[in-house]
Amino acid sequence: MNNPPIIEAAEPRARLSVGKVLAAWDWRRYVIYIGFVVVFLFFAILLHDQGFLSPNNLLNIFRQTSTITVIAVAMTFVIAAAQIDLSVGSTAGLASVVTAMGISAWGPIPGIIAGLAVGALVGATNGALVSLLGIPSFLVTLGMMGIAVGVAQWITASAPQPILDDTFNTVFGSGNIGPVPGLLVWSGLFVALGAVVLARTKFGRQVLATGGNRTAADFTGINTKRITFQVLLLSGIVASIAGMLYAGRLQSGRFQWGAGDELSAIAAVILGGTSLFGGSGTVIGTLFGSLLIGLINNGLILAGLDSSQQQVVRGGIIILAVALARKK
């Protein structure tokens, strides 16, 4: 006789618990994934006649964003540590021409080592000036951006440096592994490694602690100066690898390769949910931030917008996404 009232009382409680779960759900943490799906569906419907969903076009989106993704993975560590690196684009360009010149003079292995040495030198210089002398990373890397692009122009007289080594070109961007473009494999490896290191290792925890509260991190025994040096060194080395990916895909080294990539990488990192003020970071979010930028670029081109219109729409979408992701 009492069963019906009990069932009726249970239903409001169930609805109440579901309401509490929905109210507690922080949708802002997932805005990059929601935004990615919304933008993808929008372009899929709007541009279905222009081949947006064709396998070749979707592969092009991944291929075109892969180098930015590689740079952005390292940038995630830099920003999570409450630093910034504006020199990654010009470092990539310098590394591409040094690698090309090294391959022409000595062969592929010495050329690759020379390119990596460029990134290590730039990253170590940035890291030393910031961590040891206390100069803000914004100013250090802004200056290094000009130095790197100037050196690249100087040593090449602004001329492209062709790369005729087929093995290098195949490994660094031009070739495929089965049906998968090599660039996708490179970006996948960096994303997987970066995600594990940031979320699962002592170094990753120390990076987040340094960016979250440097004073507290110092008191807990973390060498925050060393962490700052290491993330900027890492950023320089990864930027040099990105320069080699440009060189391999385009079969030449040029000082222009990587121009503006620092802004795209920073946008991808922030869109992905990493705090610009440090202390939090997600490499998977960075991947989706990079893909979202590539998705927008591709869709706007297929929609027939000119470059000025593309810039306006792209900027508006990025501002909206960051505004939605911002916590109160």
mmCIF file of C-alpha atoms in Angstrom:
data_model
loop_
_atom_site.group_PDB
_atom_site.id
_atom_site.type_symbol
_atom_site.label_atom_id
_atom_site.label_comp_id
_atom_site.label_asym_id
_atom_site.label_seq_id
_atom_site.Cartn_x
_atom_site.Cartn_y
_atom_site.Cartn_z
ATOM 1 C CA MET A 1 0.000 0.000 0.000
ATOM 2 C CA ASN A 2 2.909 2.376 0.737
ATOM 3 C CA ASN A 3 4.897 1.550 -2.413
ATOM 4 C CA PRO A 4 3.432 4.261 -4.729
ATOM 5 C CA PRO A 5 4.306 7.186 -2.396
ATOM 6 C CA ILE A 6 7.857 5.841 -2.005
ATOM 7 C CA ILE A 7 8.315 5.671 -5.791
ATOM 8 C CA GLU A 8 6.872 9.153 -6.221
ATOM 9 C CA ALA A 9 9.274 10.535 -3.614
ATOM 10 C CA ALA A 10 12.229 8.845 -5.255
ATOM 11 C CA GLU A 11 11.599 10.467 -8.623
ATOM 12 C CA PRO A 12 12.017 14.093 -7.394
ATOM 13 C CA ARG A 13 15.160 13.052 -5.525
ATOM 14 C CA ALA A 14 16.549 11.510 -8.733
ATOM 15 C CA ARG A 15 15.754 14.663 -10.685
ATOM 16 C CA LEU A 16 17.345 16.749 -7.948
ATOM 17 C CA SER A 17 20.557 14.697 -8.002
ATOM 18 C CA VAL A 18 20.803 14.969 -11.792
ATOM 19 C CA GLY A 19 20.312 18.733 -11.479
ATOM 20 C CA LYS A 20 23.105 18.957 -8.922
ATOM 21 C CA VAL A 21 25.460 17.019 -11.203
ATOM 22 C CA LEU A 22 24.683 19.313 -14.144
ATOM 23 C CA ALA A 23 25.110 22.408 -11.960
ATOM 24 C CA ALA A 24 28.458 21.138 -10.674
ATOM 25 C CA TRP A 25 29.741 20.293 -14.174
ATOM 26 C CA ASP A 26 32.336 22.867 -15.193
ATOM 27 C CA TRP A 27 31.623 23.127 -18.911
ATOM 28 C CA ARG A 28 34.343 25.746 -19.319
ATOM 29 C CA ARG A 29 36.986 23.036 -18.945
ATOM 30 C CA TYR A 30 35.631 21.385 -22.086
ATOM 31 C CA VAL A 31 34.890 24.461 -24.180
ATOM 32 C CA ILE A 32 37.714 23.682 -26.634
ATOM 33 C CA TYR A 33 36.223 20.257 -27.388
ATOM 34 C CA ILE A 34 32.693 21.651 -27.603
ATOM 35 C CA GLY A 35 33.919 24.470 -29.834
ATOM 36 C CA PHE A 36 35.812 22.058 -32.062
ATOM 37 C CA VAL A 37 32.719 19.907 -32.598
ATOM 38 C CA VAL A 38 30.484 22.938 -33.212
ATOM 39 C CA VAL A 39 32.878 24.507 -35.753
ATOM 40 C CA PHE A 40 33.430 21.159 -37.475
ATOM 41 C CA LEU A 41 29.695 20.520 -37.829
ATOM 42 C CA PHE A 42 29.107 24.086 -39.024
ATOM 43 C CA PHE A 43 31.651 23.800 -41.829
ATOM 44 C CA ALA A 44 30.584 20.238 -42.637
ATOM 45 C CA ILE A 45 27.029 21.430 -43.267
ATOM 46 C CA LEU A 46 27.928 24.742 -44.928
ATOM 47 C CA LEU A 47 30.694 23.373 -47.177
ATOM 48 C CA HIS A 48 29.537 19.846 -47.927
ATOM 49 C CA ASP A 49 29.515 20.666 -51.648
ATOM 50 C CA GLN A 50 33.063 22.088 -51.541
ATOM 51 C CA GLY A 51 34.641 18.824 -50.399
ATOM 52 C CA PHE A 52 35.210 19.811 -46.768
ATOM 53 C CA LEU A 53 34.564 16.253 -45.582
ATOM 54 C CA SER A 54 36.678 14.581 -48.236
ATOM 55 C CA PRO A 55 39.493 12.421 -46.827
ATOM 56 C CA ASN A 56 42.124 14.477 -48.673
ATOM 57 C CA ASN A 57 40.878 17.751 -47.185
ATOM 58 C CA LEU A 58 40.696 16.350 -43.645
ATOM 59 C CA LEU A 59 44.222 14.967 -44.034
ATOM 60 C CA ASN A 60 45.342 18.406 -45.245
ATOM 61 C CA ILE A 61 44.001 19.992 -42.047
ATOM 62 C CA PHE A 62 46.058 17.597 -39.940
ATOM 63 C CA ARG A 63 49.103 17.991 -42.168
ATOM 64 C CA GLN A 64 48.961 21.807 -42.170
ATOM 65 C CA THR A 65 48.636 22.015 -38.388
ATOM 66 C CA SER A 66 51.171 19.330 -37.483
ATOM 67 C CA THR A 67 54.196 21.639 -37.277
ATOM 68 C CA ILE A 68 52.283 24.163 -35.169
ATOM 69 C CA THR A 69 51.184 21.291 -32.937
ATOM 70 C CA VAL A 70 54.794 20.219 -32.390
ATOM 71 C CA ILE A 71 55.804 23.767 -31.401
ATOM 72 C CA ALA A 72 52.683 24.183 -29.249
ATOM 73 C CA VAL A 73 53.422 21.042 -27.214
ATOM 74 C CA ALA A 74 56.666 22.597 -25.966
ATOM 75 C CA MET A 75 54.944 25.973 -25.600
ATOM 76 C CA THR A 76 52.465 24.306 -23.231
ATOM 77 C CA PHE A 77 55.321 23.581 -20.815
ATOM 78 C CA VAL A 78 56.658 27.137 -21.173
ATOM 79 C CA ILE A 79 53.300 28.804 -20.482
ATOM 80 C CA ALA A 80 52.409 26.325 -17.728
ATOM 81 C CA ALA A 81 55.627 27.474 -16.014
ATOM 82 C CA ALA A 82 54.400 31.099 -16.303
ATOM 83 C CA GLN A 83 56.860 32.019 -19.067
ATOM 84 C CA ILE A 84 56.522 32.869 -22.760
ATOM 85 C CA ASP A 85 58.682 32.164 -25.815
ATOM 86 C CA LEU A 86 58.313 34.510 -28.780
ATOM 87 C CA SER A 87 61.430 33.209 -30.547
ATOM 88 C CA VAL A 88 60.154 29.771 -31.626
ATOM 89 C CA GLY A 89 59.120 30.829 -35.150
ATOM 90 C CA SER A 90 62.412 32.500 -36.015
ATOM 91 C CA THR A 91 64.331 29.654 -34.348
ATOM 92 C CA ALA A 92 62.538 27.207 -36.656
ATOM 93 C CA GLY A 93 63.544 29.295 -39.673
ATOM 94 C CA LEU A 94 67.181 29.539 -38.547
ATOM 95 C CA ALA A 95 67.341 25.806 -37.817
ATOM 96 C CA SER A 96 65.907 25.023 -41.265
ATOM 97 C CA VAL A 97 68.620 26.950 -43.109
ATOM 98 C CA VAL A 98 71.442 25.668 -40.869
ATOM 99 C CA THR A 99 70.208 22.102 -41.382
ATOM 100 C CA ALA A 100 69.999 22.608 -45.152
ATOM 101 C CA MET A 101 73.490 24.095 -45.304
ATOM 102 C CA GLY A 102 74.841 21.324 -43.071
ATOM 103 C CA ILE A 103 73.303 18.609 -45.240
ATOM 104 C CA SER A 104 74.764 20.217 -48.371
ATOM 105 C CA ALA A 105 78.235 20.438 -46.823
ATOM 106 C CA TRP A 106 78.528 17.304 -44.666
ATOM 107 C CA GLY A 107 75.497 15.045 -45.113
ATOM 108 C CA PRO A 108 72.174 14.438 -43.345
ATOM 109 C CA ILE A 109 73.354 13.358 -39.876
ATOM 110 C CA PRO A 110 75.752 16.300 -39.315
ATOM 111 C CA GLY A 111 73.094 18.593 -40.775
ATOM 112 C CA ILE A 112 70.489 17.348 -38.295
ATOM 113 C CA ILE A 113 72.947 17.744 -35.410
ATOM 114 C CA ALA A 114 73.722 21.301 -36.550
ATOM 115 C CA GLY A 115 70.004 22.131 -36.645
ATOM 116 C CA LEU A 116 69.446 20.723 -33.163
ATOM 117 C CA ALA A 117 72.480 22.651 -31.906
ATOM 118 C CA VAL A 118 70.883 25.884 -33.120
ATOM 119 C CA GLY A 119 67.727 25.178 -31.120
ATOM 120 C CA ALA A 120 69.734 24.164 -28.050
ATOM 121 C CA LEU A 121 71.860 27.321 -28.244
ATOM 122 C CA VAL A 122 68.838 29.607 -28.602
ATOM 123 C CA GLY A 123 66.907 27.802 -25.859
ATOM 124 C CA ALA A 124 69.883 27.744 -23.473
ATOM 125 C CA THR A 125 70.538 31.456 -24.038
ATOM 126 C CA ASN A 126 66.891 32.302 -23.395
ATOM 127 C CA GLY A 127 66.810 30.085 -20.325
ATOM 128 C CA ALA A 128 70.031 31.479 -18.858
ATOM 129 C CA LEU A 129 69.020 35.113 -19.303
ATOM 130 C CA VAL A 130 65.594 34.507 -17.745
ATOM 131 C CA SER A 131 66.513 32.140 -14.915
ATOM 132 C CA LEU A 132 69.917 33.528 -13.911
ATOM 133 C CA LEU A 133 69.582 37.246 -14.650
ATOM 134 C CA GLY A 134 65.852 37.528 -13.965
ATOM 135 C CA ILE A 135 65.036 39.275 -17.252
ATOM 136 C CA PRO A 136 61.367 38.755 -18.221
ATOM 137 C CA SER A 137 61.015 35.997 -20.791
ATOM 138 C CA PHE A 138 58.828 38.231 -22.966
ATOM 139 C CA LEU A 139 61.686 40.686 -23.480
ATOM 140 C CA VAL A 140 64.420 38.055 -23.832
ATOM 141 C CA THR A 141 62.593 35.988 -26.431
ATOM 142 C CA LEU A 142 61.365 39.084 -28.272
ATOM 143 C CA GLY A 143 64.993 40.126 -28.712
ATOM 144 C CA MET A 144 66.023 36.587 -29.639
ATOM 145 C CA MET A 145 63.293 36.499 -32.276
ATOM 146 C CA GLY A 146 64.957 39.392 -34.085
ATOM 147 C CA ILE A 147 68.451 37.942 -33.658
ATOM 148 C CA ALA A 148 67.513 34.517 -35.028
ATOM 149 C CA VAL A 149 65.723 35.798 -38.119
ATOM 150 C CA GLY A 150 68.535 38.296 -38.749
ATOM 151 C CA VAL A 151 71.221 35.593 -38.539
ATOM 152 C CA ALA A 152 69.201 33.335 -40.859
ATOM 153 C CA GLN A 153 68.966 36.103 -43.460
ATOM 154 C CA TRP A 154 72.610 37.044 -43.007
ATOM 155 C CA ILE A 155 74.150 33.600 -43.515
ATOM 156 C CA THR A 156 71.957 32.839 -46.548
ATOM 157 C CA ALA A 157 71.797 36.310 -48.102
ATOM 158 C CA SER A 158 68.014 35.776 -47.943
ATOM 159 C CA ALA A 159 68.295 32.970 -50.515
ATOM 160 C CA PRO A 160 66.579 29.578 -50.111
ATOM 161 C CA GLN A 161 68.823 26.622 -49.322
ATOM 162 C CA PRO A 162 67.692 23.539 -51.288
ATOM 163 C CA ILE A 163 67.775 20.085 -49.709
ATOM 164 C CA LEU A 164 68.453 17.329 -52.230
ATOM 165 C CA ASP A 165 68.777 14.452 -49.768
ATOM 166 C CA ASP A 166 65.725 12.251 -50.382
ATOM 167 C CA THR A 167 66.110 10.354 -47.116
ATOM 168 C CA PHE A 168 65.982 13.509 -45.024
ATOM 169 C CA ASN A 169 63.029 14.879 -46.974
ATOM 170 C CA THR A 170 61.134 11.606 -46.602
ATOM 171 C CA VAL A 171 61.730 11.288 -42.849
ATOM 172 C CA PHE A 172 61.105 14.957 -42.069
ATOM 173 C CA GLY A 173 57.763 15.586 -43.651
ATOM 174 C CA SER A 174 57.589 14.571 -47.285
ATOM 175 C CA GLY A 175 57.048 10.833 -46.865
ATOM 176 C CA ASN A 176 54.270 8.610 -45.582
ATOM 177 C CA ILE A 177 54.229 5.681 -43.191
ATOM 178 C CA GLY A 178 51.750 3.465 -44.976
ATOM 179 C CA PRO A 179 48.694 5.634 -45.636
ATOM 180 C CA VAL A 180 49.584 8.050 -42.825
ATOM 181 C CA PRO A 181 51.579 11.221 -43.647
ATOM 182 C CA GLY A 182 54.862 11.381 -41.772
ATOM 183 C CA LEU A 183 53.990 14.804 -40.351
ATOM 184 C CA LEU A 184 51.007 13.275 -38.528
ATOM 185 C CA VAL A 185 53.289 10.672 -36.997
ATOM 186 C CA TRP A 186 55.666 13.382 -35.783
ATOM 187 C CA SER A 187 52.883 15.441 -34.221
ATOM 188 C CA GLY A 188 51.294 12.325 -32.688
ATOM 189 C CA LEU A 189 54.593 11.324 -31.072
ATOM 190 C CA PHE A 190 55.127 14.790 -29.604
ATOM 191 C CA VAL A 191 51.558 15.017 -28.289
ATOM 192 C CA ALA A 192 51.725 11.569 -26.682
ATOM 193 C CA LEU A 193 55.129 12.195 -25.109
ATOM 194 C CA GLY A 194 54.215 15.701 -23.953
ATOM 195 C CA ALA A 195 50.922 14.571 -22.415
ATOM 196 C CA VAL A 196 52.610 11.797 -20.437
ATOM 197 C CA VAL A 197 55.491 13.979 -19.236
ATOM 198 C CA LEU A 198 53.270 16.870 -18.135
ATOM 199 C CA ALA A 199 50.632 14.768 -16.391
ATOM 200 C CA ARG A 200 52.556 11.755 -15.123
ATOM 201 C CA THR A 201 56.132 12.716 -14.280
ATOM 202 C CA LYS A 202 57.925 14.598 -11.537
ATOM 203 C CA PHE A 203 59.192 17.127 -14.062
ATOM 204 C CA GLY A 204 55.647 17.868 -15.217
ATOM 205 C CA ARG A 205 54.448 18.379 -11.640
ATOM 206 C CA GLN A 206 57.369 20.701 -10.955
ATOM 207 C CA VAL A 207 56.588 22.741 -14.090
ATOM 208 C CA LEU A 208 52.985 23.222 -12.939
ATOM 209 C CA ALA A 209 54.079 24.028 -9.389
ATOM 210 C CA THR A 210 56.589 26.601 -10.640
ATOM 211 C CA GLY A 211 53.951 28.319 -12.742
ATOM 212 C CA GLY A 212 51.254 28.106 -10.091
ATOM 213 C CA ASN A 213 53.128 29.640 -7.168
ATOM 214 C CA ARG A 214 56.854 30.110 -7.558
ATOM 215 C CA THR A 215 57.433 31.127 -3.951
ATOM 216 C CA ALA A 216 55.600 28.093 -2.608
ATOM 217 C CA ALA A 217 57.465 25.870 -5.071
ATOM 218 C CA ASP A 218 60.793 27.243 -3.810
ATOM 219 C CA PHE A 219 59.786 26.459 -0.232
ATOM 220 C CA THR A 220 58.951 22.862 -1.158
ATOM 221 C CA GLY A 221 62.447 22.333 -2.536
ATOM 222 C CA ILE A 222 61.776 22.754 -6.249
ATOM 223 C CA ASN A 223 64.611 24.450 -8.095
ATOM 224 C CA THR A 224 62.395 26.877 -9.997
ATOM 225 C CA LYS A 225 65.333 28.507 -11.783
ATOM 226 C CA ARG A 226 66.342 25.132 -13.180
ATOM 227 C CA ILE A 227 62.765 24.403 -14.272
ATOM 228 C CA THR A 228 62.551 27.777 -16.026
ATOM 229 C CA PHE A 229 65.838 27.098 -17.806
ATOM 230 C CA GLN A 230 64.715 23.608 -18.841
ATOM 231 C CA VAL A 231 61.361 24.601 -20.324
ATOM 232 C CA LEU A 232 62.958 27.343 -22.432
ATOM 233 C CA LEU A 233 65.736 24.979 -23.520
ATOM 234 C CA LEU A 234 63.095 22.406 -24.456
ATOM 235 C CA SER A 235 61.167 25.028 -26.422
ATOM 236 C CA GLY A 236 64.255 25.964 -28.443
ATOM 237 C CA ILE A 237 65.126 22.363 -29.289
ATOM 238 C CA VAL A 238 61.548 21.522 -30.305
ATOM 239 C CA ALA A 239 61.408 24.668 -32.447
ATOM 240 C CA SER A 240 64.527 23.476 -34.287
ATOM 241 C CA ILE A 241 62.830 20.122 -34.965
ATOM 242 C CA ALA A 242 59.821 22.029 -36.305
ATOM 243 C CA GLY A 243 62.220 23.898 -38.604
ATOM 244 C CA MET A 244 63.485 20.559 -39.929
ATOM 245 C CA LEU A 245 59.899 19.465 -40.545
ATOM 246 C CA TYR A 246 59.363 22.608 -42.608
ATOM 247 C CA ALA A 247 62.627 21.961 -44.458
ATOM 248 C CA GLY A 248 61.784 18.314 -45.142
ATOM 249 C CA ARG A 249 58.236 18.997 -46.311
ATOM 250 C CA LEU A 250 59.207 21.940 -48.529
ATOM 251 C CA GLN A 251 62.632 20.482 -49.434
ATOM 252 C CA SER A 252 64.506 23.656 -48.613
ATOM 253 C CA GLY A 253 65.581 25.836 -45.727
ATOM 254 C CA ARG A 254 64.380 29.434 -45.643
ATOM 255 C CA PHE A 255 64.474 32.125 -42.999
ATOM 256 C CA GLN A 256 60.737 32.688 -43.592
ATOM 257 C CA TRP A 257 59.762 29.227 -42.376
ATOM 258 C CA GLY A 258 58.045 29.518 -39.025
ATOM 259 C CA ALA A 259 57.282 33.231 -39.330
ATOM 260 C CA GLY A 260 54.306 33.978 -37.076
ATOM 261 C CA ASP A 261 54.198 30.456 -35.646
ATOM 262 C CA GLU A 262 54.840 31.786 -32.153
ATOM 263 C CA LEU A 263 51.438 33.511 -32.144
ATOM 264 C CA SER A 264 49.644 30.468 -33.564
ATOM 265 C CA ALA A 265 51.281 28.203 -30.983
ATOM 266 C CA ILE A 266 50.406 30.517 -28.098
ATOM 267 C CA ALA A 267 46.810 30.760 -29.344
ATOM 268 C CA ALA A 268 46.570 26.958 -29.576
ATOM 269 C CA VAL A 269 47.895 26.563 -26.032
ATOM 270 C CA ILE A 270 45.530 29.139 -24.536
ATOM 271 C CA LEU A 271 42.554 27.838 -26.513
ATOM 272 C CA GLY A 272 43.402 24.362 -25.236
ATOM 273 C CA GLY A 273 42.900 25.408 -21.626
ATOM 274 C CA THR A 274 46.394 26.229 -20.379
ATOM 275 C CA SER A 275 46.377 29.295 -18.151
ATOM 276 C CA LEU A 276 48.361 32.221 -19.544
ATOM 277 C CA PHE A 277 49.436 32.920 -15.946
ATOM 278 C CA GLY A 278 50.836 29.408 -15.425
ATOM 279 C CA GLY A 279 50.021 26.629 -13.002
ATOM 280 C CA SER A 280 47.830 24.537 -15.289
ATOM 281 C CA GLY A 281 48.222 22.921 -18.661
ATOM 282 C CA THR A 282 46.914 20.184 -20.914
ATOM 283 C CA VAL A 283 48.715 18.901 -23.994
ATOM 284 C CA ILE A 284 45.596 17.188 -25.366
ATOM 285 C CA GLY A 285 43.764 20.509 -25.117
ATOM 286 C CA THR A 286 46.658 22.132 -26.985
ATOM 287 C CA LEU A 287 46.262 19.565 -29.775
ATOM 288 C CA PHE A 288 42.588 20.452 -30.154
ATOM 289 C CA GLY A 289 43.431 24.161 -29.997
ATOM 290 C CA SER A 290 45.855 23.708 -32.884
ATOM 291 C CA LEU A 291 43.332 21.638 -34.847
ATOM 292 C CA LEU A 292 40.625 24.236 -34.231
ATOM 293 C CA ILE A 293 42.817 26.956 -35.720
ATOM 294 C CA GLY A 294 43.576 24.730 -38.716
ATOM 295 C CA LEU A 295 39.902 23.868 -39.077
ATOM 296 C CA ILE A 296 38.919 27.543 -39.116
ATOM 297 C CA ASN A 297 41.635 28.427 -41.636
ATOM 298 C CA ASN A 298 40.622 25.595 -43.951
ATOM 299 C CA GLY A 299 36.911 26.301 -43.711
ATOM 300 C CA LEU A 300 37.297 30.020 -44.382
ATOM 301 C CA ILE A 301 39.429 29.349 -47.456
ATOM 302 C CA LEU A 302 36.885 26.877 -48.854
ATOM 303 C CA ALA A 303 34.113 29.388 -48.100
ATOM 304 C CA GLY A 304 35.808 31.826 -50.489
ATOM 305 C CA LEU A 305 36.598 34.605 -48.011
ATOM 306 C CA ASP A 306 39.534 36.854 -48.878
ATOM 307 C CA SER A 307 42.501 37.131 -46.536
ATOM 308 C CA SER A 308 41.274 40.253 -44.721
ATOM 309 C CA GLN A 309 37.868 38.690 -44.042
ATOM 310 C CA GLN A 310 39.547 35.492 -42.862
ATOM 311 C CA GLN A 311 41.606 37.439 -40.326
ATOM 312 C CA VAL A 312 38.521 39.178 -38.934
ATOM 313 C CA VAL A 313 36.502 35.966 -38.562
ATOM 314 C CA ARG A 314 39.472 33.971 -37.220
ATOM 315 C CA GLY A 315 40.264 36.617 -34.622
ATOM 316 C CA GLY A 316 36.641 36.858 -33.528
ATOM 317 C CA ILE A 317 36.307 33.103 -33.057
ATOM 318 C CA ILE A 318 39.527 32.885 -31.031
ATOM 319 C CA ILE A 319 38.489 35.784 -28.773
ATOM 320 C CA LEU A 320 35.052 34.198 -28.244
ATOM 321 C CA ALA A 321 36.546 30.811 -27.401
ATOM 322 C CA VAL A 322 38.993 32.279 -24.885
ATOM 323 C CA ALA A 323 36.253 34.414 -23.330
ATOM 324 C CA LEU A 324 33.995 31.376 -22.893
ATOM 325 C CA ALA A 325 36.810 29.332 -21.392
ATOM 326 C CA ARG A 326 37.728 32.033 -18.870
ATOM 327 C CA LYS A 327 36.750 31.138 -15.330
ATOM 328 C CA LYS A 328 34.992 33.682 -13.167
#
